[in-house]
Coordinates of C-alpha atoms in Angstrom, one line a residue:
Chain A
X1 CA -12.9 15.6 -60.6
X2 CA -14.5 17.7 -57.9
X3 CA -11.9 20.4 -57.3
X4 CA -13.4 21.0 -53.8
X5 CA -12.0 17.7 -52.6
X6 CA -8.4 18.9 -53.3
X7 CA -6.1 19.9 -50.5
X8 CA -3.8 22.9 -50.7
X9 CA -0.9 20.7 -51.8
X10 CA -3.0 19.0 -54.5
X11 CA -4.3 22.4 -55.7
X12 CA -0.8 23.7 -56.1
X13 CA 0.2 20.6 -58.1
X14 CA -2.8 21.2 -60.4
X15 CA -2.0 24.9 -60.8
X16 CA 1.7 24.0 -61.6
X17 CA 0.7 21.5 -64.2
X18 CA -2.0 23.9 -65.6
X19 CA -4.6 21.3 -65.1
X20 CA -6.6 23.8 -63.1
X21 CA -6.8 27.6 -63.0
X22 CA -7.5 29.7 -59.9
X23 CA -10.5 31.1 -61.7
X24 CA -12.0 27.6 -62.1
X25 CA -11.4 26.7 -58.5
X26 CA -12.8 30.0 -57.2
X27 CA -15.8 29.6 -59.4
X28 CA -16.4 26.1 -58.1
X29 CA -16.4 27.4 -54.5
X30 CA -18.7 30.4 -55.4
X31 CA -21.1 27.9 -57.1
X32 CA -21.1 25.8 -53.9
X33 CA -22.0 28.9 -51.9
X34 CA -24.9 29.6 -54.2
X35 CA -26.1 26.1 -54.0
X36 CA -25.7 25.5 -50.2
X37 CA -25.7 28.7 -48.3
X38 CA -29.4 29.3 -48.7
X39 CA -30.1 26.6 -46.1
X40 CA -26.8 26.7 -44.1
X41 CA -26.5 30.5 -43.8
X42 CA -22.7 30.5 -43.1
X43 CA -21.9 33.7 -45.0
X44 CA -23.0 37.3 -44.1
X45 CA -21.3 38.8 -47.1
X46 CA -20.1 37.0 -50.3
X47 CA -17.4 38.8 -52.3
X48 CA -18.0 37.0 -55.6
X49 CA -16.8 39.7 -57.9
X50 CA -13.7 40.7 -55.9
X51 CA -12.8 37.0 -55.6
X52 CA -13.0 36.4 -59.3
X53 CA -10.8 39.5 -59.8
X54 CA -8.2 38.1 -57.4
X55 CA -8.4 34.7 -59.2
X56 CA -7.8 36.4 -62.5
X57 CA -4.7 38.2 -61.2
X58 CA -3.3 35.0 -59.7
X59 CA -3.8 33.1 -63.0
X60 CA -1.9 35.9 -64.7
X61 CA 1.0 35.3 -62.3
X62 CA 0.9 31.6 -63.0
X63 CA 1.1 32.4 -66.7
X64 CA 4.2 34.4 -66.0
X65 CA 5.8 31.2 -64.5
X66 CA 5.2 31.8 -60.8
X67 CA 5.3 28.7 -58.6
X68 CA 2.3 28.4 -56.3
X69 CA 3.4 28.4 -52.6
X70 CA 1.8 29.4 -49.3
X71 CA -1.9 30.1 -49.8
X72 CA -1.6 30.8 -53.5
X73 CA -5.0 30.3 -55.1
X74 CA -6.6 29.0 -51.9
X75 CA -10.3 30.0 -51.5
X76 CA -10.7 31.3 -47.9
X77 CA -13.6 32.6 -45.8
X78 CA -13.0 35.3 -43.1
X79 CA -15.0 35.6 -39.9
X80 CA -16.9 38.9 -40.0
X81 CA -15.1 40.3 -36.9
X82 CA -12.0 40.9 -38.9
X83 CA -11.7 44.1 -40.9
X84 CA -11.2 44.1 -44.7
X85 CA -10.8 47.5 -46.2
X86 CA -13.8 48.7 -48.2
X87 CA -16.0 45.8 -47.0
X88 CA -18.9 45.7 -44.7
X89 CA -17.7 44.4 -41.3
X90 CA -20.5 43.8 -38.8
X91 CA -19.2 41.4 -36.1
X92 CA -22.8 40.1 -36.5
X93 CA -24.1 43.1 -34.5
X94 CA -26.9 45.4 -35.6
X95 CA -24.9 48.3 -34.1
X96 CA -22.3 47.9 -36.9
X97 CA -24.8 47.2 -39.6
X98 CA -23.6 50.0 -42.0
X99 CA -19.9 49.9 -41.0
X100 CA -17.4 49.6 -43.8
X101 CA -13.9 48.9 -42.6
X102 CA -11.4 51.6 -43.5
X103 CA -8.4 49.3 -43.1
X104 CA -7.5 45.6 -43.3
X105 CA -6.7 43.4 -40.3
X106 CA -3.1 42.2 -40.3
X107 CA -4.0 38.5 -40.4
X108 CA -6.4 39.1 -43.4
X109 CA -3.7 41.1 -45.2
X110 CA -1.3 38.2 -44.6
X111 CA -3.5 35.6 -46.1
X112 CA -4.2 37.9 -49.1
X113 CA -0.4 38.6 -49.5
X114 CA 0.1 34.8 -49.4
X115 CA -2.2 34.5 -52.4
X116 CA -5.5 33.4 -50.8
X117 CA -8.7 34.3 -52.6
X118 CA -11.2 35.9 -50.1
X119 CA -14.6 34.5 -50.8
X120 CA -16.5 36.4 -48.1
X121 CA -17.2 37.2 -44.5
X122 CA -18.9 34.6 -42.2
X123 CA -21.5 34.6 -39.5
X124 CA -20.7 34.5 -35.8
X125 CA -22.3 35.1 -32.4
X126 CA -22.5 38.9 -32.0
X127 CA -19.0 40.2 -31.2
X128 CA -18.0 36.6 -30.9
X129 CA -20.0 36.1 -27.7
X130 CA -21.5 32.6 -27.7
X131 CA -21.1 28.9 -28.4
X132 CA -23.8 28.3 -31.0
X133 CA -23.8 31.3 -33.5
X134 CA -27.4 31.8 -32.5
X135 CA -26.5 35.2 -31.0
X136 CA -25.9 36.7 -34.5
X137 CA -28.2 39.6 -35.1
X138 CA -28.6 38.5 -38.8
X139 CA -29.2 34.8 -39.2
X140 CA -28.9 31.4 -37.6
X141 CA -26.3 29.2 -39.1
X142 CA -27.1 25.5 -39.4
X143 CA -24.8 22.5 -38.8
X144 CA -24.3 20.8 -42.2
X145 CA -24.4 17.3 -40.6
X146 CA -27.9 18.0 -39.3
X147 CA -29.5 21.3 -40.2
X148 CA -31.7 21.2 -37.0
X149 CA -28.6 21.6 -34.9
X150 CA -26.2 24.4 -34.1
X151 CA -22.7 24.6 -35.7
X152 CA -21.1 25.7 -32.4
X153 CA -19.7 29.1 -31.9
X154 CA -18.7 31.7 -32.0
X155 CA -17.0 31.1 -35.3
X156 CA -19.9 28.9 -36.6
X157 CA -20.0 30.5 -40.1
X158 CA -16.3 29.8 -40.7
X159 CA -16.6 26.2 -39.4
X160 CA -19.7 25.5 -41.6
X161 CA -18.1 27.1 -44.7
X162 CA -15.2 24.7 -44.5
X163 CA -17.2 21.6 -43.4
X164 CA -19.7 22.1 -46.3
X165 CA -17.0 22.9 -49.0
X166 CA -18.1 26.5 -49.3
X167 CA -14.5 27.4 -48.6
X168 CA -11.3 25.4 -48.6
X169 CA -10.1 27.0 -45.4
X170 CA -11.2 29.8 -43.1
X171 CA -10.1 32.2 -40.4
X172 CA -11.8 32.3 -37.1
X173 CA -11.1 33.8 -33.7
X174 CA -10.9 32.0 -30.4
X175 CA -11.3 33.6 -27.0
X176 CA -12.6 30.6 -25.0
X177 CA -13.0 28.0 -27.7
X178 CA -14.6 29.9 -30.5
X179 CA -12.5 28.1 -33.1
X180 CA -12.1 24.7 -31.5
X181 CA -15.7 24.1 -30.3
X182 CA -17.4 24.7 -33.7
X183 CA -14.5 22.8 -35.4
X184 CA -15.5 19.8 -33.1
X185 CA -19.2 20.1 -33.8
X186 CA -18.7 20.4 -37.6
X187 CA -16.0 17.7 -38.0
X188 CA -13.1 19.9 -39.1
X189 CA -9.7 21.0 -37.8
X190 CA -9.5 24.2 -35.8
X191 CA -6.4 25.7 -34.2
X192 CA -6.0 28.4 -31.5
X193 CA -2.4 29.5 -31.5
X194 CA -0.6 30.7 -28.4
X195 CA -1.6 34.3 -27.6
X196 CA 1.0 36.5 -29.2
X197 CA 1.6 34.3 -32.3
X198 CA -1.0 36.1 -34.5
X199 CA -1.6 39.8 -34.6
X200 CA -5.0 41.0 -33.4
X201 CA -4.7 44.3 -35.3
X202 CA -8.0 44.7 -37.1
X203 CA -9.8 42.0 -35.1
X204 CA -12.9 43.6 -33.4
X205 CA -12.0 43.0 -29.8
X206 CA -14.1 40.8 -27.5
X207 CA -11.5 40.2 -24.7
X208 CA -8.2 41.8 -25.7
X209 CA -6.1 39.7 -23.3
X210 CA -7.4 36.4 -24.6
X211 CA -8.5 36.8 -28.3
X212 CA -6.5 35.0 -30.9
X213 CA -7.0 34.4 -34.6
X214 CA -6.5 30.9 -36.1
X215 CA -7.4 28.6 -39.0
X216 CA -10.1 26.1 -39.9
X217 CA -9.3 23.4 -42.4
X218 CA -10.4 19.9 -43.4
X219 CA -7.0 18.4 -42.6
X220 CA -4.0 19.2 -40.4
X221 CA -1.7 20.0 -43.3
X222 CA -4.0 22.7 -44.7
X223 CA -4.5 24.2 -41.2
X224 CA -0.7 24.3 -40.8
X225 CA -0.4 26.2 -44.1
X226 CA -2.8 28.9 -43.0
X227 CA -1.2 29.1 -39.5
X228 CA 2.2 29.6 -41.2
X229 CA 0.8 32.4 -43.3
X230 CA -0.6 34.4 -40.4
X231 CA 2.0 34.2 -37.6
X232 CA 4.6 36.7 -36.7
X233 CA 5.5 40.0 -35.0
X234 CA 3.3 43.0 -36.0
X235 CA 4.2 46.6 -35.1
X236 CA 0.4 47.2 -34.8
X237 CA 0.0 44.6 -32.0
X238 CA 2.5 45.0 -29.2
X239 CA 1.6 41.7 -27.7
X240 CA 2.9 39.7 -30.8
X241 CA 6.2 38.0 -30.3
X242 CA 9.3 37.0 -32.3
X243 CA 9.1 33.3 -31.3
X244 CA 10.6 31.0 -33.8
X245 CA 8.2 29.5 -36.3
X246 CA 7.4 25.8 -36.7
X247 CA 8.9 23.7 -39.5
X248 CA 6.5 21.7 -41.6
X249 CA 8.5 18.5 -41.0
X250 CA 6.7 18.1 -37.7
X251 CA 3.7 16.9 -39.7
X252 CA 5.5 13.6 -40.6
X253 CA 7.2 12.8 -37.3
X254 CA 4.4 10.5 -36.1
X255 CA 3.2 9.5 -32.7
X256 CA 6.0 7.1 -31.7
X257 CA 7.6 8.2 -28.4
X258 CA 5.3 11.1 -27.9
X259 CA 4.2 11.6 -24.3
X260 CA 0.5 12.3 -24.3
X261 CA -1.0 13.5 -21.0
X262 CA -4.6 12.7 -20.2
X263 CA -6.5 14.8 -17.7
X264 CA -8.7 12.2 -15.9
X265 CA -11.0 15.1 -14.7
X266 CA -11.6 15.8 -18.4
X267 CA -14.1 13.0 -18.4
X268 CA -16.9 14.8 -16.5
X269 CA -19.8 13.2 -14.9
X270 CA -22.7 14.0 -17.2
X271 CA -20.6 14.0 -20.3
X272 CA -22.0 12.2 -23.3
X273 CA -21.1 8.6 -23.0
X274 CA -20.5 8.2 -26.7
X275 CA -18.1 11.1 -26.8
X276 CA -16.3 9.6 -23.8
X277 CA -15.9 6.3 -25.7
X278 CA -14.5 8.1 -28.8
X279 CA -11.9 9.8 -26.5
X280 CA -10.9 6.4 -25.0
X281 CA -10.6 4.9 -28.4
X282 CA -8.4 7.8 -29.6
X283 CA -6.1 7.3 -26.6
X284 CA -5.9 3.5 -27.3
X285 CA -5.0 4.2 -31.0
X286 CA -2.3 6.6 -30.0
X287 CA -0.8 4.1 -27.6
X288 CA -0.9 1.4 -30.3
X289 CA 1.0 3.8 -32.5
X290 CA 3.8 4.1 -30.0
X291 CA 2.7 7.1 -27.9
X292 CA 3.0 7.0 -24.1
X293 CA -0.2 7.8 -22.3
X294 CA 0.4 9.6 -19.0
X295 CA -2.6 10.1 -16.6
X296 CA -2.4 13.6 -15.1
X297 CA -4.2 15.8 -12.6
X298 CA -4.2 19.6 -12.8
X299 CA -6.6 20.6 -10.0
X300 CA -6.6 24.3 -10.7
X301 CA -7.8 23.7 -14.3
X302 CA -11.4 23.3 -13.0
X303 CA -11.4 27.0 -12.1
X304 CA -10.8 28.0 -15.8
X305 CA -14.4 28.5 -16.8
X306 CA -15.2 30.8 -13.9
X307 CA -12.0 32.7 -14.4
X308 CA -12.8 33.0 -18.1
X309 CA -16.2 34.5 -17.6
X310 CA -14.9 37.1 -15.0
X311 CA -12.1 38.2 -17.4
X312 CA -14.3 38.2 -20.5
X313 CA -17.3 40.0 -19.2
X314 CA -15.0 42.6 -17.6
X315 CA -13.1 43.2 -20.8
X316 CA -16.4 43.1 -22.8
X317 CA -17.9 45.9 -20.7
X318 CA -14.8 48.0 -21.5
X319 CA -14.4 47.0 -25.2
X320 CA -18.1 47.5 -26.0
X321 CA -18.2 50.9 -24.4
X322 CA -17.0 52.3 -27.7
X323 CA -20.2 51.4 -29.5
X324 CA -22.2 54.5 -28.8
X325 CA -23.4 55.5 -32.3
X326 CA -21.4 58.6 -32.3
X327 CA -18.3 57.8 -34.4
X328 CA -19.7 54.9 -36.4
X329 CA -22.5 52.4 -36.5
X330 CA -26.2 52.8 -36.1
X331 CA -27.7 55.8 -34.3
X332 CA -31.0 57.3 -33.4
X333 CA -31.8 60.9 -34.1
X334 CA -29.8 63.2 -31.9
X335 CA -32.4 66.0 -32.2
X336 CA -33.6 67.2 -28.8
X337 CA -31.5 64.6 -27.0
X338 CA -28.6 64.8 -24.6
X339 CA -25.3 63.0 -25.0
X340 CA -26.2 60.4 -22.3
X341 CA -29.7 59.8 -23.6
X342 CA -28.4 59.6 -27.2
X343 CA -25.6 57.1 -26.6
X344 CA -27.8 55.0 -24.2
X345 CA -30.6 54.8 -26.8
X346 CA -28.1 53.8 -29.5
X347 CA -26.6 51.0 -27.4
X348 CA -29.9 49.7 -26.2
X349 CA -31.2 49.4 -29.8
X350 CA -28.0 48.2 -31.4
X351 CA -26.6 45.7 -28.9
X352 CA -28.2 42.2 -28.7
X353 CA -29.2 40.4 -25.5
X354 CA -26.0 38.5 -24.8
X355 CA -23.9 41.7 -25.5
X356 CA -26.1 43.6 -23.0
X357 CA -26.0 40.7 -20.4
X358 CA -22.2 40.5 -20.5
X359 CA -21.8 44.3 -20.4
X360 CA -24.0 44.4 -17.3
X361 CA -22.0 41.6 -15.6
X362 CA -18.7 43.1 -16.6
X363 CA -19.7 46.4 -15.2
X364 CA -20.4 44.6 -11.9
X365 CA -17.1 42.6 -11.8
X366 CA -15.1 45.8 -12.5
X367 CA -17.0 48.0 -10.1
X368 CA -15.3 49.6 -7.1
X369 CA -16.8 47.3 -4.5
X370 CA -16.2 44.1 -6.4
X371 CA -13.2 44.4 -8.6
X372 CA -10.9 42.8 -6.0
X373 CA -13.3 39.9 -5.5
X374 CA -13.7 39.2 -9.2
X375 CA -11.4 40.9 -11.8
X376 CA -8.2 41.3 -9.8
X377 CA -8.7 37.9 -8.2
X378 CA -9.2 36.2 -11.5
X379 CA -5.9 37.6 -12.8
X380 CA -4.0 36.1 -9.9
X381 CA -5.7 32.8 -10.3
X382 CA -5.1 32.8 -14.1
X383 CA -1.4 32.9 -13.3
X384 CA -1.8 29.9 -10.9
X385 CA -3.5 27.9 -13.6
X386 CA -0.8 28.8 -16.2
X387 CA 1.9 27.7 -13.7
X388 CA 0.2 24.4 -13.1
X389 CA -0.1 23.6 -16.8
X390 CA 3.5 24.6 -17.3
X391 CA 4.5 22.2 -14.6
X392 CA 2.5 19.4 -16.3
X393 CA 4.3 20.0 -19.5
X394 CA 7.6 19.0 -17.8
X395 CA 6.3 15.4 -17.9
X396 CA 4.4 15.3 -21.2
X397 CA 4.7 16.8 -24.7
X398 CA 1.0 17.3 -25.3
X399 CA -2.3 16.9 -23.4
X400 CA -5.3 15.2 -25.1
X401 CA -9.0 15.2 -24.2
X402 CA -12.4 15.9 -25.6
X403 CA -13.0 19.4 -27.2
X404 CA -16.6 19.6 -26.1
X405 CA -18.8 17.5 -23.7
X406 CA -21.4 16.7 -26.3
X407 CA -21.9 16.6 -30.1
X408 CA -23.8 19.4 -31.8
X409 CA -27.0 20.3 -29.8
X410 CA -30.4 21.4 -31.2
X411 CA -30.9 25.0 -32.4
X412 CA -32.7 26.8 -29.5
X413 CA -31.8 24.0 -26.9
X414 CA -29.5 26.1 -24.7
X415 CA -30.4 29.6 -26.1
X416 CA -32.3 30.8 -23.0
X417 CA -30.0 29.3 -20.4
X418 CA -26.7 31.2 -20.4
X419 CA -24.9 29.1 -17.7
X420 CA -25.6 25.8 -19.6
X421 CA -24.4 27.4 -22.8
X422 CA -21.2 28.6 -21.1
X423 CA -20.6 25.1 -19.9
X424 CA -20.1 23.9 -23.5
X425 CA -16.8 25.6 -23.4
X426 CA -15.5 23.8 -20.3
X427 CA -12.8 21.9 -22.1
X428 CA -11.6 24.7 -24.4
X429 CA -11.2 27.6 -22.0
X430 CA -8.2 26.3 -20.0
X431 CA -6.0 26.8 -23.1
X432 CA -7.0 30.5 -23.2
X433 CA -6.7 31.0 -19.5
X434 CA -3.2 29.2 -19.3
X435 CA -2.3 30.7 -22.7
X436 CA -1.5 27.5 -24.5
X437 CA -1.9 26.5 -28.2
X438 CA -4.6 23.9 -28.8
X439 CA -6.0 22.2 -31.8
X440 CA -9.3 20.3 -32.3
X441 CA -9.7 17.6 -34.9
X442 CA -12.3 14.9 -35.8
X443 CA -11.8 11.7 -33.8
X444 CA -15.0 9.9 -34.9
X445 CA -18.8 10.0 -34.7
X446 CA -21.4 9.8 -32.0
X447 CA -25.2 9.8 -32.7
X448 CA -24.2 10.2 -36.5
X449 CA -22.5 13.6 -35.6
X450 CA -18.8 14.4 -35.5
X451 CA -16.8 14.3 -32.3
X452 CA -13.7 16.4 -31.8
X453 CA -10.6 15.7 -29.7
X454 CA -8.2 18.4 -28.5
X455 CA -4.4 18.5 -28.2
X456 CA -3.0 21.2 -26.1
X457 CA 0.7 22.1 -26.0
X458 CA 3.0 24.2 -23.9
X459 CA 3.2 27.9 -24.6
X460 CA 4.6 28.4 -28.2
X461 CA 4.5 24.6 -28.5
X462 CA 2.5 24.6 -31.8
X463 CA 5.2 22.2 -33.2
X464 CA 4.2 19.5 -30.7
X465 CA 0.4 19.8 -31.2
X466 CA 0.8 19.8 -35.0
X467 CA 3.0 16.7 -34.7
X468 CA 0.4 14.9 -32.5
X469 CA -2.6 16.0 -34.6
X470 CA -1.0 15.0 -37.9
X471 CA 0.2 11.7 -36.4
X472 CA -3.2 10.9 -35.1
X473 CA -4.9 11.9 -38.3
X474 CA -2.6 9.5 -40.3
X475 CA -3.3 6.6 -37.9
X476 CA -7.1 7.2 -37.6
X477 CA -8.0 8.2 -41.1
X478 CA -10.4 10.8 -39.7
X479 CA -9.6 13.5 -42.2
X480 CA -11.2 15.6 -45.0
X481 CA -14.7 14.9 -43.7
X482 CA -17.4 16.6 -45.7
X483 CA -21.1 17.3 -45.0
X484 CA -22.8 19.3 -47.7
X485 CA -25.9 20.1 -45.8
X486 CA -28.1 19.2 -48.7
X487 CA -31.1 17.1 -47.8
Chain B
X1 CA -24.9 36.4 -4.8
X2 CA -28.4 37.8 -5.4
X3 CA -28.7 40.8 -7.7
X4 CA -31.8 42.9 -7.0
X5 CA -33.9 44.8 -9.6
X6 CA -32.3 48.0 -8.2
X7 CA -28.8 46.6 -8.7
X8 CA -29.5 45.7 -12.3
X9 CA -31.1 49.1 -13.0
X10 CA -28.0 50.8 -11.5
X11 CA -25.6 48.6 -13.5
X12 CA -27.7 49.4 -16.6
X13 CA -27.2 53.1 -16.0
X14 CA -23.4 52.6 -15.6
X15 CA -23.3 50.5 -18.8
X16 CA -25.5 53.0 -20.7
X17 CA -28.2 50.5 -21.4
X18 CA -31.9 51.2 -21.0
X19 CA -33.4 48.0 -19.7
X20 CA -37.1 47.2 -19.7
X21 CA -38.7 45.8 -16.5
X22 CA -38.8 42.3 -18.0
X23 CA -35.1 42.5 -19.1
X24 CA -34.2 43.6 -15.6
X25 CA -36.0 40.6 -14.1
X26 CA -34.4 38.2 -16.5
X27 CA -30.9 39.5 -16.0
X28 CA -31.3 39.6 -12.2
X29 CA -32.2 35.8 -12.3
X30 CA -29.6 34.8 -14.9
X31 CA -26.7 36.9 -13.6
X32 CA -27.3 35.9 -9.9
X33 CA -26.9 32.2 -11.0
X34 CA -23.8 33.1 -13.1
X35 CA -22.3 35.0 -10.1
X36 CA -22.9 31.9 -7.9
X37 CA -20.9 29.9 -10.4
X38 CA -18.1 32.6 -10.6
X39 CA -17.8 32.8 -6.9
X40 CA -15.9 29.5 -6.8
X41 CA -12.8 31.5 -7.4
X42 CA -13.2 32.8 -3.9
X43 CA -14.0 29.5 -2.2
X44 CA -12.2 26.4 -0.9
X45 CA -8.6 25.9 -2.0
X46 CA -8.9 28.7 -4.6
X47 CA -9.2 31.3 -1.8
X48 CA -5.7 30.6 -0.5
X49 CA -3.5 30.0 -3.6
X50 CA -1.4 32.9 -5.0
X51 CA 0.6 33.2 -8.2
X52 CA 4.4 33.3 -8.0
X53 CA 5.3 34.8 -11.4
X54 CA 3.8 37.9 -12.8
X55 CA 2.3 37.7 -16.3
X56 CA 4.3 39.0 -19.3
X57 CA 3.3 42.6 -19.9
X58 CA 3.8 45.0 -22.8
X59 CA 6.8 47.3 -22.3
X60 CA 7.7 50.5 -24.2
X61 CA 10.2 48.3 -26.1
X62 CA 7.2 46.5 -27.7
X63 CA 5.6 49.7 -29.0
X64 CA 6.0 51.0 -32.5
X65 CA 6.9 54.5 -33.3
X66 CA 3.7 56.7 -32.9
X67 CA 3.1 58.0 -36.4
X68 CA -0.1 59.0 -38.1
X69 CA -1.2 56.5 -40.7
X70 CA -4.0 55.9 -43.2
X71 CA -7.0 56.0 -42.9
X72 CA -7.2 59.8 -42.8
X73 CA -9.3 61.7 -40.3
X74 CA -11.6 62.6 -43.2
X75 CA -12.2 58.9 -43.9
X76 CA -12.8 58.2 -40.2
X77 CA -15.2 61.2 -39.7
X78 CA -17.1 59.9 -42.8
X79 CA -18.1 56.9 -40.7
X80 CA -20.1 59.0 -38.2
X81 CA -23.9 58.6 -38.5
X82 CA -24.4 62.3 -37.8
X83 CA -22.0 64.9 -39.3
X84 CA -21.8 68.6 -39.9
X85 CA -19.4 69.3 -42.7
X86 CA -16.2 67.4 -41.8
X87 CA -17.1 67.2 -38.1
X88 CA -18.8 64.6 -36.1
X89 CA -22.1 65.9 -34.6
X90 CA -23.0 65.2 -31.0
X91 CA -25.9 66.3 -28.8
X92 CA -25.0 68.5 -25.8
X93 CA -23.8 66.8 -22.6
X94 CA -26.5 68.3 -20.5

């Protein structure tokens, strides 16, 4: 038996019967990293020794009769923009190269408290800015289905770790699609919860008003288990809420009677025809299983991408201002310098091209002469988009459409064309702009590569999207896909 | 919207980034194209719509009590690349 094929429920059964130890499972995943990550480059830091220590402590608890629940004994990977005390945390930026986090992010603490075994920290686009993970200052992560292609981004390392069985589950962060788009391109499940569900304390900020942490998994049930472990009010993030959690029984409710909205505009001209076909087939399957498909129009949704880049670049220019080489990170010699020259030199050497590009643009959109035209206007229009989506959810339970317009593209293909790269997030950003929960899951293949479909729900409607995703997964059989990335 | 070389140089100064001539040229081209795309929020129907409901904002009720917590100031100062004793070293402002 390959233990890496087991789901969380199956692992727990094997722990309870003593068929498996946490040590054996952790060791199998660490072996997988040794074997596969040389070519895939998903991890920036592997915490082998610490993971084996955690596994040993969990086995001791099993020996004392503890029943495994939650994430007990679940090997997990963490995107390297979340702090873990005593561990190097880089956000894939050179400017944070020597940074060792002095505290642990709430979401990371919660998975650890739930019994997860932390295998390591995964690669990302620098400060989570990008859609291909090519903006990492350290390495380019390859898609395990075709190593000449990108894994998507910015949580590309976490998506690849899960898709290639280098972790059972992972945490990522999603500001405009950074969990869902790589999940789609790598053939795994990825969830962005409603903003406010999961604490951002200890998440290195990209865009504070949009960032949200969420899970990657190879099936909907495992994604639900991680989601349950990380949600809740946190005194260290005032934007978290007390909203009622979701009961696991939504996973078995099925599709019958579910009203599924379909945005016709979601089938863009220029979209990959094969991806379009998979979306139509998914809708047909849902209808056959008893769901009611409702065609919908939300005209303001098409503004989402423009709104997103105004908000994000503005907040980036503010959030990245702290990286000056004075309090932490990489710094030039201060000898004979002035404060302005010193901090400018540190930032110019330490920040990568996309971080600099967005800082420049954000400085412009926040500047005195243009803030009303861009930043303030974007906030007004975000509320309009949110209202229009809320109105749509009076007629449907969930919305369904493609996660990304194409399958995984070639490494380097869009790297020098930022606008084209930004367009790969066109279907994912509306959920961030309107603050909706959304989940991407495999719905088939095109050009021998995985295609993702996305369910969006109303604010705090994670129950509906988990119901739809689990229902579709059961009908379609597209679950537990594995690509090991080995030639 | 066309950003000139001088615009980019000025924005670079405000953002505390030293940009080379080729970087300035590249950013002027790329960001002019991106701004053209972003300007759709001020065009057509979008120019006339307005929101009816304000977004939920954080109130004092949402904030925790402001108490000092770990990590200590000594741990934090230890992160600084340049230190003098327990203090963070900085070049003069002028």
